[in-house]
Structures are given as C-alpha cells and as structure tokens.
Coordinates of C-alpha atoms and ligand atoms in Angstrom, one line a residue:
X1 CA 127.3 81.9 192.3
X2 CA 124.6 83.1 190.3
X3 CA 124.9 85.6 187.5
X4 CA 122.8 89.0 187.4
X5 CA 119.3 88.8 185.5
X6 CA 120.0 89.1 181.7
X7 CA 118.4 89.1 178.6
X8 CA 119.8 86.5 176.5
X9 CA 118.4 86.5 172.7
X10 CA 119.2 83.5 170.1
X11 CA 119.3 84.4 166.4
X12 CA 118.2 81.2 164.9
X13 CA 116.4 79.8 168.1
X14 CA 114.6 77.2 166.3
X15 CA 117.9 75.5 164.7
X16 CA 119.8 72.4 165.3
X17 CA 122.6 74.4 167.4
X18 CA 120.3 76.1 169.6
X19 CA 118.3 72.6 169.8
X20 CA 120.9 70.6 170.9
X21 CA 123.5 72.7 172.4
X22 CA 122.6 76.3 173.7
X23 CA 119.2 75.4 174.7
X24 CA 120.5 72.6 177.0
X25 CA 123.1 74.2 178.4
X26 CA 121.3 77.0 179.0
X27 CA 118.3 74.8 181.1
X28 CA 121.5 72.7 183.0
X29 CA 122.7 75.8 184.4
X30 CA 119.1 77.0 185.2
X31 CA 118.7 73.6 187.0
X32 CA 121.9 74.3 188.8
X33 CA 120.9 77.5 190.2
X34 CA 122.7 79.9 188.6
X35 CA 120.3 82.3 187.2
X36 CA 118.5 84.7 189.2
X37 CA 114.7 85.7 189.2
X38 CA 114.2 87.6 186.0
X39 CA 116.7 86.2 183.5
X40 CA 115.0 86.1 180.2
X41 CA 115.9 84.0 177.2
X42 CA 114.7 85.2 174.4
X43 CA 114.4 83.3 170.9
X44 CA 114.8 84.9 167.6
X45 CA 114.1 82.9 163.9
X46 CA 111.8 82.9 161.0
X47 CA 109.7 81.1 161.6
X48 CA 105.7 82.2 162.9
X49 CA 105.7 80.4 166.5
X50 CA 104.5 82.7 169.1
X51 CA 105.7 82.0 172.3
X52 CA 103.4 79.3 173.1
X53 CA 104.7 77.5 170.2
X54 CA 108.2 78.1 170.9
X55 CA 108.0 77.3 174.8
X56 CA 106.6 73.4 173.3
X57 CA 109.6 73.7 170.8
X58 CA 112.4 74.2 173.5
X59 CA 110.3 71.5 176.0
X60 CA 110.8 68.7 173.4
X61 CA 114.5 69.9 172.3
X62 CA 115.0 69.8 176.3
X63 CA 113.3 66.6 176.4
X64 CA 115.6 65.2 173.9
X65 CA 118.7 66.7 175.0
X66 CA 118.5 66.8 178.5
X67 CA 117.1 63.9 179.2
X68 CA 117.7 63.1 182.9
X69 CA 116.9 67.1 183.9
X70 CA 113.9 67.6 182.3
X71 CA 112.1 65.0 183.8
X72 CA 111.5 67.4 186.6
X73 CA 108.4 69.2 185.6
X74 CA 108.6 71.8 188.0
X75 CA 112.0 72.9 186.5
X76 CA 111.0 72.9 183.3
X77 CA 108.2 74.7 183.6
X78 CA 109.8 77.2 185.7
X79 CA 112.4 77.4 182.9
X80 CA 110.1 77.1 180.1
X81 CA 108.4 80.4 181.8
X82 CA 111.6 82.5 181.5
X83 CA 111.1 82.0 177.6
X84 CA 110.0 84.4 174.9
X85 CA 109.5 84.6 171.0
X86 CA 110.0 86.9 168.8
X87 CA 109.3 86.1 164.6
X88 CA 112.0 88.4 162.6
X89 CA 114.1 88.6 159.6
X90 CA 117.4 89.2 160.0
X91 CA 117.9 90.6 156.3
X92 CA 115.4 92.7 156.5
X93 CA 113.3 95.1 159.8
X94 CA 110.5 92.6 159.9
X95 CA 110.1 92.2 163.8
X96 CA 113.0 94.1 165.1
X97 CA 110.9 96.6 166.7
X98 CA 109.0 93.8 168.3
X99 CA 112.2 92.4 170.0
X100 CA 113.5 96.0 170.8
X101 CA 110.4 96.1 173.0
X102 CA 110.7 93.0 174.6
X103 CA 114.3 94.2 175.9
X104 CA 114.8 95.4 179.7
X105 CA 116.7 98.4 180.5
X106 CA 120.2 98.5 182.0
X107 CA 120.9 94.6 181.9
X108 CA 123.5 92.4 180.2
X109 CA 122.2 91.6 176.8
X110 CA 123.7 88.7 175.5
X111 CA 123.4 87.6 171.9
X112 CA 123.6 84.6 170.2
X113 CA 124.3 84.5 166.5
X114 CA 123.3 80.4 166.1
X115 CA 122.5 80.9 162.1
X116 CA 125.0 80.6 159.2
X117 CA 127.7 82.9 158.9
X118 CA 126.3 84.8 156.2
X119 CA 123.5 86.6 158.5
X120 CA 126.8 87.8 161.4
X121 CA 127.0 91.1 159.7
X122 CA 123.1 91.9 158.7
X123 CA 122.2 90.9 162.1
X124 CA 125.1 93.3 163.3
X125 CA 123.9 96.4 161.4
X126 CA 120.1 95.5 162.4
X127 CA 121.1 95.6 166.3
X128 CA 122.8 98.3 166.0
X129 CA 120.0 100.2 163.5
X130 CA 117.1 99.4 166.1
X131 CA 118.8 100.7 169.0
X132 CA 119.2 97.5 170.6
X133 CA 123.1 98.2 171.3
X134 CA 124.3 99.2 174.7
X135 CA 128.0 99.3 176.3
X136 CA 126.2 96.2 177.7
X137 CA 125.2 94.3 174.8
X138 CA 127.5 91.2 173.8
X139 CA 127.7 88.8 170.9
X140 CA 128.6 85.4 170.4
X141 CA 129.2 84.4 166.8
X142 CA 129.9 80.6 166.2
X143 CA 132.2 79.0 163.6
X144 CA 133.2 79.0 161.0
X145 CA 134.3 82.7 161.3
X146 CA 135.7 83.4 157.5
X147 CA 136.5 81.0 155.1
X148 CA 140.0 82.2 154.6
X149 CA 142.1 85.4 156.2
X150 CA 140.2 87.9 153.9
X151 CA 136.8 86.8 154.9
X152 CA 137.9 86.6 158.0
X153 CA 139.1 89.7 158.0
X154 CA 136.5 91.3 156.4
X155 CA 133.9 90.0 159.3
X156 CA 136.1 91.0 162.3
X157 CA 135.6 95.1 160.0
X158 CA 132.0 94.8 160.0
X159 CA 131.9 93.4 163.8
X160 CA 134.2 96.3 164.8
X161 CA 132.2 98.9 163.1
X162 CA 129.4 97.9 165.3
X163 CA 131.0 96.7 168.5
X164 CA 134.0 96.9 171.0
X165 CA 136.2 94.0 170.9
X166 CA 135.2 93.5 174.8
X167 CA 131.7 92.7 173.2
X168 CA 132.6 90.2 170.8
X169 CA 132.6 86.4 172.1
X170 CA 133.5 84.4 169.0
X171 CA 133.2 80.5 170.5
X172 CA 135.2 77.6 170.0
X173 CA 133.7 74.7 172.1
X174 CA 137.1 73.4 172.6
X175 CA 137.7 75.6 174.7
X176 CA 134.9 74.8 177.1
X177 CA 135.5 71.3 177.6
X178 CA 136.5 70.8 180.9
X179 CA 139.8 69.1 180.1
X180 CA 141.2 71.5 178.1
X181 CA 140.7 73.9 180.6
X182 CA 142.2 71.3 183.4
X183 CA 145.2 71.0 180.7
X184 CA 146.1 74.9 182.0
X185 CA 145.7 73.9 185.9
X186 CA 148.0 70.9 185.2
X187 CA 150.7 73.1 183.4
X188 CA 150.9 76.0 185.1
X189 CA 149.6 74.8 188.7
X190 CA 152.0 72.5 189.2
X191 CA 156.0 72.5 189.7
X192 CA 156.4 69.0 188.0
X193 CA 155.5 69.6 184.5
X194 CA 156.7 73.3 183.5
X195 CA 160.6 73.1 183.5
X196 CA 160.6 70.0 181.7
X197 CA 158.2 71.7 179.0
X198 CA 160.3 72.3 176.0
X199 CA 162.6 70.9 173.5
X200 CA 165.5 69.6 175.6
X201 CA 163.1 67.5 177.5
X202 CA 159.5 66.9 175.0
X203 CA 160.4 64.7 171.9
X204 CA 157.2 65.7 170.3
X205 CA 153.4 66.1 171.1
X206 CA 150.7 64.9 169.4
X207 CA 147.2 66.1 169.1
X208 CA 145.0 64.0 167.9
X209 CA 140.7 64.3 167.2
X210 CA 139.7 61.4 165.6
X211 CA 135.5 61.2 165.1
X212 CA 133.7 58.1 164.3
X213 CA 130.8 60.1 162.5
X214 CA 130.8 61.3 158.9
X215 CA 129.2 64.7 157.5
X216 CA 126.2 64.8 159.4
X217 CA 123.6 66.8 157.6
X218 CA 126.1 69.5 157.0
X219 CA 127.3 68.3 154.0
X220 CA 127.0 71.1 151.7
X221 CA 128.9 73.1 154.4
X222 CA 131.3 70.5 155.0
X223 CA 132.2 70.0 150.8
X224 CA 133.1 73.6 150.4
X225 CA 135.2 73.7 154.5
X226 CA 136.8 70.2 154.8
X227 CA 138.7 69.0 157.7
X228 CA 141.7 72.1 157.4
X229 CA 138.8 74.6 157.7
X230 CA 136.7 73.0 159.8
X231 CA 138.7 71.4 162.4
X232 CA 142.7 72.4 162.2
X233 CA 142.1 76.5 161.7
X234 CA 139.9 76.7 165.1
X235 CA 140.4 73.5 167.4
X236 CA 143.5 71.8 166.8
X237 CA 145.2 75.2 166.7
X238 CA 143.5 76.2 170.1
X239 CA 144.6 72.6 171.8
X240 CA 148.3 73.7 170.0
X241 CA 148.2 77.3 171.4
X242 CA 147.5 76.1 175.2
X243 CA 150.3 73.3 175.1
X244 CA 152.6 75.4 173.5
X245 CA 152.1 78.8 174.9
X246 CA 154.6 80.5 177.4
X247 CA 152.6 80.7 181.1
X248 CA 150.2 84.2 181.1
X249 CA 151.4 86.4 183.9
X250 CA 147.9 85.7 185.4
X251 CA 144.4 84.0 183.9
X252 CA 142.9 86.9 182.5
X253 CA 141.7 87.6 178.8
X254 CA 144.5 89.6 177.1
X255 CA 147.4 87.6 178.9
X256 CA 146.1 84.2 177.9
X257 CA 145.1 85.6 174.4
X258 CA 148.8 87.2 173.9
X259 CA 150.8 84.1 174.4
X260 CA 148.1 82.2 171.9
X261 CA 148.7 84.7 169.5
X262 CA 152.4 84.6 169.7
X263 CA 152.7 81.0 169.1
X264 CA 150.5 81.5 166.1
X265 CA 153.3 83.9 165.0
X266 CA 155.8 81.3 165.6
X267 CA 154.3 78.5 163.6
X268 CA 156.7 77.5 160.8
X269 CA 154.7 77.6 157.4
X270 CA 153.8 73.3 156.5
X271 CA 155.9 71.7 154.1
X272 CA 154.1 70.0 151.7
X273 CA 155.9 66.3 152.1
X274 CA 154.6 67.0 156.1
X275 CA 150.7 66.9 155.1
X276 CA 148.6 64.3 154.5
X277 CA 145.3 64.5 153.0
X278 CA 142.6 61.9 153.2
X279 CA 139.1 61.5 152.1
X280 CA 137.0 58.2 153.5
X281 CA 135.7 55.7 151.6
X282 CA 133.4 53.0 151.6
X283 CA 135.3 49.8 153.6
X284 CA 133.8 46.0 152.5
X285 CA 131.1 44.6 155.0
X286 CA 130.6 48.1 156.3
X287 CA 126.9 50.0 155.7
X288 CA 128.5 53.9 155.8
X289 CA 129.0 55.6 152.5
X290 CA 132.1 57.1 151.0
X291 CA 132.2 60.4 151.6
X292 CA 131.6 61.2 147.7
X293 CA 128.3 59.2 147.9
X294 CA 127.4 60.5 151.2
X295 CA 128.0 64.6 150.1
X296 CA 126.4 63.4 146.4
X297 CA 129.2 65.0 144.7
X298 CA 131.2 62.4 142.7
X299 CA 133.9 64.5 142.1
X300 CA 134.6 66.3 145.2
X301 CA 138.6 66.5 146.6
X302 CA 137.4 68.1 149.7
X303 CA 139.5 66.3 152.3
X304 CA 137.7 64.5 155.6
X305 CA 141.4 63.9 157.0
X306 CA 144.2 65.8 157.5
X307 CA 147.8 65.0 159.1
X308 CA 150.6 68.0 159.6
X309 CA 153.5 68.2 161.1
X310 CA 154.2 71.4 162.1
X311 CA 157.1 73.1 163.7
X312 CA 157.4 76.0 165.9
X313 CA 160.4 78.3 165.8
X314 CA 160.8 79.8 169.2
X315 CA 163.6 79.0 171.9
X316 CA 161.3 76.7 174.0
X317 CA 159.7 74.6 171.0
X318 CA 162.3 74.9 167.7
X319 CA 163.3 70.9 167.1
X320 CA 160.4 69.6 168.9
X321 CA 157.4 68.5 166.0
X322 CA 153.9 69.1 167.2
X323 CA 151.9 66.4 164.9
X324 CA 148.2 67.6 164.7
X325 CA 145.5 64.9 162.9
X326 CA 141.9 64.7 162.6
X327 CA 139.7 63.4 160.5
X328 CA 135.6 61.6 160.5
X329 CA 134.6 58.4 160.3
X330 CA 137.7 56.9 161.8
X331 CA 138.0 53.5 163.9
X332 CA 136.9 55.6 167.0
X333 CA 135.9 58.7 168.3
X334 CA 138.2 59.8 170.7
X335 CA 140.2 63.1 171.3
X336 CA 144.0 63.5 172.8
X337 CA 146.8 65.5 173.5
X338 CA 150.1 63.0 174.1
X339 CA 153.1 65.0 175.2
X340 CA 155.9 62.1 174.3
X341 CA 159.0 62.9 176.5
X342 CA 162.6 62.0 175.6
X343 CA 164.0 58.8 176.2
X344 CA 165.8 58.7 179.6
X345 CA 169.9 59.3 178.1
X346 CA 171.4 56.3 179.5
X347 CA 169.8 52.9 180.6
X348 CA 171.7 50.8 183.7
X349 CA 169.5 48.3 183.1
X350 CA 171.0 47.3 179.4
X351 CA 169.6 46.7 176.3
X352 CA 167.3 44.5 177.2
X353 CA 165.3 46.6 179.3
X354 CA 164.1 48.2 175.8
X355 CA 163.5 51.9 175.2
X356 CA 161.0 53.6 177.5
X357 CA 159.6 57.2 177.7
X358 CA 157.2 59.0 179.6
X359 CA 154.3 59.9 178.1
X360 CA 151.7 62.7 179.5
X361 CA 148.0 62.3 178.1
X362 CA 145.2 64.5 178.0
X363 CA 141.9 62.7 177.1
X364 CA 139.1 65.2 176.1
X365 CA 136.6 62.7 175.1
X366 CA 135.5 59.9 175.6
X367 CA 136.7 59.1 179.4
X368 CA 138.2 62.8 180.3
X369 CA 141.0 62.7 182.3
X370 CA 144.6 62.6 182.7
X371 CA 147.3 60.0 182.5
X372 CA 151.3 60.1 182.9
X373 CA 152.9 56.6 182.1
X374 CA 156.1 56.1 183.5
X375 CA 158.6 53.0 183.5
X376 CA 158.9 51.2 186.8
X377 CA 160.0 47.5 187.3
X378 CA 157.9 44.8 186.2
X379 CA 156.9 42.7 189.8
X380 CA 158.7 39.5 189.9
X381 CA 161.9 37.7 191.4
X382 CA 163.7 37.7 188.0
X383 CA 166.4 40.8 187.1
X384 CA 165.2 43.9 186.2
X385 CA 162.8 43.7 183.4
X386 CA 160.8 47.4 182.9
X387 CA 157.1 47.9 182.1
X388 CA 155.2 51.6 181.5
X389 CA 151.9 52.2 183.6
X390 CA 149.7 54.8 183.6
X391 CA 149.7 57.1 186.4
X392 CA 146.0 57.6 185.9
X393 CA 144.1 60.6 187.3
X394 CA 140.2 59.5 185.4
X395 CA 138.7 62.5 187.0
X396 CA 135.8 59.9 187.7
X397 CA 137.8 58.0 189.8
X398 CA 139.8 60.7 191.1
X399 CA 136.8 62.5 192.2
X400 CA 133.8 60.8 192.8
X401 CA 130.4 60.9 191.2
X402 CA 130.7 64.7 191.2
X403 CA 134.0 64.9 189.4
X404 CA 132.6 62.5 186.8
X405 CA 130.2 64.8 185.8
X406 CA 131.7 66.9 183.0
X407 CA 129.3 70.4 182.7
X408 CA 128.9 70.5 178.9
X409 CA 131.5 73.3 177.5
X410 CA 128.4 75.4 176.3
X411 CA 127.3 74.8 179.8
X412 CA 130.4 76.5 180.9
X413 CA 130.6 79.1 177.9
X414 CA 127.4 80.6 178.5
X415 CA 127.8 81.6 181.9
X416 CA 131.2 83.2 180.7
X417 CA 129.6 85.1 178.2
X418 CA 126.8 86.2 180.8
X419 CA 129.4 87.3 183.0
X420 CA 131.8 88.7 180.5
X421 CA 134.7 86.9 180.6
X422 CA 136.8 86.6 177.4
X423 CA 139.2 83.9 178.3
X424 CA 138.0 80.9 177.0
X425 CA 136.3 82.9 173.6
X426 CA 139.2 83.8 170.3
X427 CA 140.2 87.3 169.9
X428 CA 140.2 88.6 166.1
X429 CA 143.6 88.7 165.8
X430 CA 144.3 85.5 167.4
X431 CA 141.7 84.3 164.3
X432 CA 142.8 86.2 161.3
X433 CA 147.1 84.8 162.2
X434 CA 145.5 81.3 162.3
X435 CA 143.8 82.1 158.8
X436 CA 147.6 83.4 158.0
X437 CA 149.1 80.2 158.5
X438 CA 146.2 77.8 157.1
X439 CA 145.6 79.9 153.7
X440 CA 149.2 78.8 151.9
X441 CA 148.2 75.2 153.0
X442 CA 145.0 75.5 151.4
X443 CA 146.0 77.5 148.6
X444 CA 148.7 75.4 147.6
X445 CA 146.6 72.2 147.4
X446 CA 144.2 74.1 145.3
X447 CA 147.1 75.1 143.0
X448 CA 148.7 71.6 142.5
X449 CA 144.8 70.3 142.0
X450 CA 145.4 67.9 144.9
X451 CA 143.6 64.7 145.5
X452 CA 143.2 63.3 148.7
X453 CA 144.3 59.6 149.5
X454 CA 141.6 57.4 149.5
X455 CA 140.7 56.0 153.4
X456 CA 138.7 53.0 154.5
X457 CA 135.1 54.1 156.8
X458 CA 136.4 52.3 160.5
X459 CA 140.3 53.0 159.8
X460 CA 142.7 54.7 161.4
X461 CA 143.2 57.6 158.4
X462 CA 145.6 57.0 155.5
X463 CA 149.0 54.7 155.4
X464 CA 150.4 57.7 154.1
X465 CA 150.1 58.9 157.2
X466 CA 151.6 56.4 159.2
X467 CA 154.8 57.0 156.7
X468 CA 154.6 60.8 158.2
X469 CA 155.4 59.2 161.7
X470 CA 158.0 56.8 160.6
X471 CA 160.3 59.0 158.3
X472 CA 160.6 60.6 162.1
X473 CA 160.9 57.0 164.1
X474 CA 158.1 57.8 165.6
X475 CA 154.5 56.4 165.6
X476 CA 150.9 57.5 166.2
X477 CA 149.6 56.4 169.6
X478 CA 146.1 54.5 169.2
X479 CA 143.1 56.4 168.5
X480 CA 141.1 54.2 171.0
Ligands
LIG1 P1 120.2 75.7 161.3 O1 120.1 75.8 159.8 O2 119.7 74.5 161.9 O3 119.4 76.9 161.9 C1 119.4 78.2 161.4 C2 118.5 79.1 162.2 O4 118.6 80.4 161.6 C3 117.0 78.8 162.2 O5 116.5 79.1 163.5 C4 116.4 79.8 161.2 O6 115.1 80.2 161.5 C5 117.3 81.0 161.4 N1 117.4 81.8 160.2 C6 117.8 81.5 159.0 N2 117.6 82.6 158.2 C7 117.1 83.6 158.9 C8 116.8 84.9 158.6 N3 116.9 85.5 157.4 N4 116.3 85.7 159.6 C9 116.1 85.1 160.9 N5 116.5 83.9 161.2 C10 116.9 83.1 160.2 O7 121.7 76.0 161.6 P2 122.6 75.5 162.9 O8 123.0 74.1 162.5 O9 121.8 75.7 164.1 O10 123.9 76.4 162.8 C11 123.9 77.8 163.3 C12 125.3 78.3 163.3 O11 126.1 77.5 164.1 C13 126.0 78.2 161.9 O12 126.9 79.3 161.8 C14 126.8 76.9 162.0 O13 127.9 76.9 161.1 C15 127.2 77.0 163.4 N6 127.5 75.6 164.0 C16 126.5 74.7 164.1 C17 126.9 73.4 164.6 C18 125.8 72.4 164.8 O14 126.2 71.3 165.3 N7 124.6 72.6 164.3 C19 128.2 73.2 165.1 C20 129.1 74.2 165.0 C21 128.8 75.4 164.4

C-alpha cells in the first residue's frame, strides 16, 4: 500500500550514497506505486545546482543505477518532477531558511543524513535552530555511528538533545536485505527449527561476509576504521543478534530490539588467541594492489580481515562458538550464515558411512536463498553408503520470476522510515553495548602494536585463520 505524501530531504544529495543507493531506491519504489500524489523529495548539498541542475543529476544517477526502470521516460519524468533543490551549508545558516520554506505543513518529514559523520550533530542543531523539527520529523543517520563507545556515545547525547528516540533511524543495510529478514520468518515461523536452536543441538554457526572488492575510494576512511569498525561492530553483530536472539513476544520495535540487546550483553569478551587479523596483499600474476599501496600508506596496520570466535554465555548458547569473518578482496564475494548442527550420536550404518551433520545456510548475496543439507542414502543397489544434499529453497526457484526479484534493502528501508517503523533500524543502546564489546578488541591490538598477517588478493583470508577452525575440529565452509 502506498505511504502518505512526505517530504523527504537528503543531506548530501549530490554524493555517492545518495547516487547509488537512496536515489534508486527511492525511484524503485516510486515505479512500484507506492508513493502518493504529492510526495516530495527534496535534495540538500553544497553545491550551486538549482533544481534544474539537480533533476539532470538524479536522471543520470538513475540512469546509471536503475538501469532497466529508467528507461521508462514517463516515470522518470514523473519522478524527476517530485524533485527539489535546495544549496546549504550544513556548518553554517547559509540556505536553511530556503529549505524551511520549501517544507509542507503537518506531513512526515523524513531526513536523510547521507554526508560524513562529522556534519550528524551540526545538521541536528541547524534543524532544530530553523524550526524545521516537528513530533513528525525523523532522521536517518548512516554508518559509521562513533568510532568507539565514547564517540558513540557522545552522538546518541547530541541526537537526544534534539530528538526522541522514536525519531532517530540509524541504518544498517543488513538489515534490509531480504534474507536476513526471511532468516526471522524461518526461525520463528516455523515449528522445525526453534527447539533444536541451542547448544545441545547447534555445534557452532558461522557467519561469514567475504567481498571480492578492496577499499573503494574510501580509503582514507577505511585506514583510520578497518574491518572491526567497519564491518563486525554493525553487520556481523546484527546477523549474530538475529540468529542468536531469544523469539520477541511479537515483531515490533522494542521487542525485537530487547532481545538484540541482550545478546550483546551476553557476548563473552574475545580472547586474544581467538582473533585473527589480516591485511591483503598483492598475489603474483594478479593486477590489484596490496592494500598498503592501494590506501598509499606504507606503514598502515589497519586490518582488511578479521576472524573471532566468540562465545555467548547464556543458557541457550554457552558451549556453542559463533565464528564471525569478513574481510575484502577475498577469492569471492559472497555472504552466509551456516548453522552446523551436531553430529547425529550414534551411526547404524558403521564407520564407514563417515560423519555427517546437517547444515542450515542462509545466503545473503550472491544467489539469496536458503538451503538445509541433510544425509540421505546415496542411490544404488550396493549397502548403505550416505551422501548430504541440499534441501534447497533458491527463492528464484522457489518462487518464480517475482520471488527472484530481491527489492534492494534501501528499497525496503525507506518506506520503513516513511512509515515509521523502527524494527529493522539499531537503537542507541543496542549501538553503544556493541561499541562495549568491540573497544577492548580494538584497544588491545593498539596496545600490543599489532600487525596484521599478511594475505594474498583472491585468497580465502589468512592460514592463521584456518588454524582458528582446526584447534576446534572444525573448518570454514567455502566462501564460494
Ligand atoms: P560523499 O562525500 O560522496 O558525499 C557527501 C555529500 O555531503 C555531498 O553531497 C556534499 O555536498 C555534502 N556535504 C559535504 N559537506 C557539506 C556541508 N558542509 N554542508 C552541506 N552539505 C555538505 O559521501 P557518501 O559516500 O555519499 O557518504 C555519505 C555518508 O554515508 C557517510 O557518512 C558515509 O560514511 C556513509 N556511507 C556511505 C557509503 C557509500 O557507499 N558511499 C556506504 C555506507 C555508508
């Protein structure tokens, strides 16, 4: 159904995010039907466009991004219409009155804060100073949100002192994939998978975002973040929180949020002999860079990889490992979630029939879906002899064309925002306890003066952390 006209207004309009993400999303979900006569989208940046020049702007970021869509001109210049511009500085009052203007009465105003994290709070006070706050105004600030817990901390003050926590939508994209989102249905819509769902039944899980890419042009960010910051603190711990979390008393914000926040709570601090640190480097007969040459700082020790083992002390999860790993220019690009049941406690087939276990997989990219591989007999007149299959449910297949198509999670995020609905978006504390637990990592790298192991571009991360897995018996799954 469609959402009520709004006035949605990007700080930092003309930037890469709103380019490739926010823009696109926001012109899908136009295309799809969901925004009502009147809805205007507002862009907010430095630089001198007008709204001619920004409406050409967003056509050839739309063009680029949205390929398939914007080919329909009437669309886009139906969209293209619902556009406005407005030239300010968010550090100082230079076009707020302007914007104020532009702003209907009585409507859901919905702000994006797409710039670097350094311009959350001015732009904060400046709402606030120009009169542009209502009990209907919302904001969505993107990552990172702090650096550590005190930065973080100090952000969710200067948000508070300006807005209700209700207002606040602070966005990880992880959480508006699809997938993840199907990884609730499957645990807590079905009878099957709950009461198995702890330690006497899950040998361990592992979560694994691997990317093929390296830095991107956000190198300078990326040297002074590395993967801990940039990946583990927000995503991996989100993907933990859902698989790990007891089931809400019903899908709402504050019940989801609550049992996140609790299995924040419960994570055990890391060891240091259960982290692995990596940093890429250039492989032979390979064109990529190391990641020294590629940031241009020789002597950097940020890390690109990361592998933790992590344990949770509550009565559901204590004895059951939750392996987290992620790290860039690995063999492939692919994210998973592998819950690896126990081995079944006696075989009646003998020895030879090996050592099988089930194995539940949650593929958020590429190829999103879900498998369960289970043992059954391999076909054949010979004895026994067992094989594991995937129980396969590609939502392509599953569903047809339509299932196949995966609404991008901004897609999906937007419209949450529009609506106000806080499920998928972090609440502070849920942030600042996930700062808790990352800051002695960090810190204690930082004190021992830590060097990360050296990995080849194309690999699958460092050997060292393939050691992690067998100390255990246990192994990495494939990144592919
Ligand atoms: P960008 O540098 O491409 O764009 C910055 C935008 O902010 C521009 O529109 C610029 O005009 C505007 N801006 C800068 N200073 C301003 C000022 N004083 N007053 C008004 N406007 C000003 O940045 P980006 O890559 O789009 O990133 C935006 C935010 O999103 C950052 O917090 C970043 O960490 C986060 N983020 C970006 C990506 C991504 O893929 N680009 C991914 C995740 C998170």
């Amino acid at each position: 159904t469609a959402v009520d006209p709004f006035d949605l207004v990007i700080f930092g309009g003309t930037g890469d995010l709103a380019r490739r993400k926010i823009l696109p999303a926001l012109y899908r979900r136009f295309c799809a039907g969901q925004f009502r006569e009147g809805a205007r989208i507002i862009g907010a940046a430095r630089a001198d466009l007008g709204t001619r020049g920004y409406r050409a702007f967003v056509a050839e970021a739309l063009r680029e991004a949205a390929a398939e869509e914007a080919g329909d001109a009437a669309a886009l210049d139906a969209f293209l219409a619902t556009l406005d511009y407005v030239s300010l500085d968010a550090r100082g009052d230079r076009g707020w009155p302007e914007l104020a203007a532009k702003l209907t009465e009585d409507r859901v105003r919905a702000c994006f804060f797409s710039v670097g994290p350094s311009l959350f709070a001015p732009l904060a006070e400046r709402l606030r100073r120009h009169g542009i706050v209502t009990d209907r105004t919302r904001i969505v600030v993107e990552k990172p949100f702090g650096h550590d817990l005190d930065s973080a901390r100090a952000l969710n003050a200067t948000l508070a002192a300006h807005f209700h926590e209700r207002q606040i939508f602070r966005i990880d994209h992880y959480l508006g994939k699809e997938t993840v989102q199907n990884l609730m249905a499957v645990r807590f819509g079905n009878m099957l998978f709950e009461p198995l769902w702890n330690s006497l039944f899950v040998d361990h899980v592992q979560i694994t975002v691997a990317e093929a890419v390296g830095v991107r042009g956000r190198g300078e960010y990326y040297d002074r973040a590395g993967a801990m910051r940039d990946m583990v603190q927000n995503h991996l711990m989100q993907l933990l929180c859902l698989i790990a979390m007891e089931p809400p008393s019903k899908f709402d914000p504050d019940a989801v949020r609550d049992e996140k926040l609790k299995v924040i709570r419960a994570l055990d601090p890391v060891q240091p002999h259960h982290i692995v640190r990596g940093q890429y480097v250039a492989a032979p007969g390979r064109d990529e860079p190391g990641y020294r040459e590629e940031v241009g700082n020789p002597r950097s020790t940020t890390e690109t990889y990361v592998a933790l083992k992590v344990g949770i002390s509550n009565w559901r999860w204590a004895g059951t490992p939750i392996y987290l790993r992620t790290g860039k220019r690995l063999v492939a690009r692919s994210s998973v979630i592998n819950v690896v049941f126990k081995h079944a406690p006696h075989s009646i087939f003998g020895e030879d029939a090996g050592q099988h276990a089930n194995i539940l997989s949650i593929r958020l990219q590429p190829n999103e879906g879900i498998t369960l591989q289970v043992t059954i007999k391999e076909p054949g007149p010979g004895g026994i002899r067992l094989i594991d299959v995937p129980l396969d449910m590609t939502f392509a297949e599953a569903l047809g064309p339509e299932g196949a198509h995966h609404p991008d999670a901004y897609e999906r995020l937007v419209v949450d925002v529009l609506r106000g609905n806080q499920t998928l978006f972090m609440r502070g504390d849920e942030v600042e306890a996930a700062w808790a637990w990352t800051d002695p990592i960090i810190e204690g790298w930082e004190s021992r003066g830590d060097v990360p192991k050296p990995y080849e571009v194309g690999s699958t991360g460092p050997t060292d952390a393939e050691l992690l897995m067998r100390r255990d018996n246990r192994r990495w799954l494939g990144i592919r």
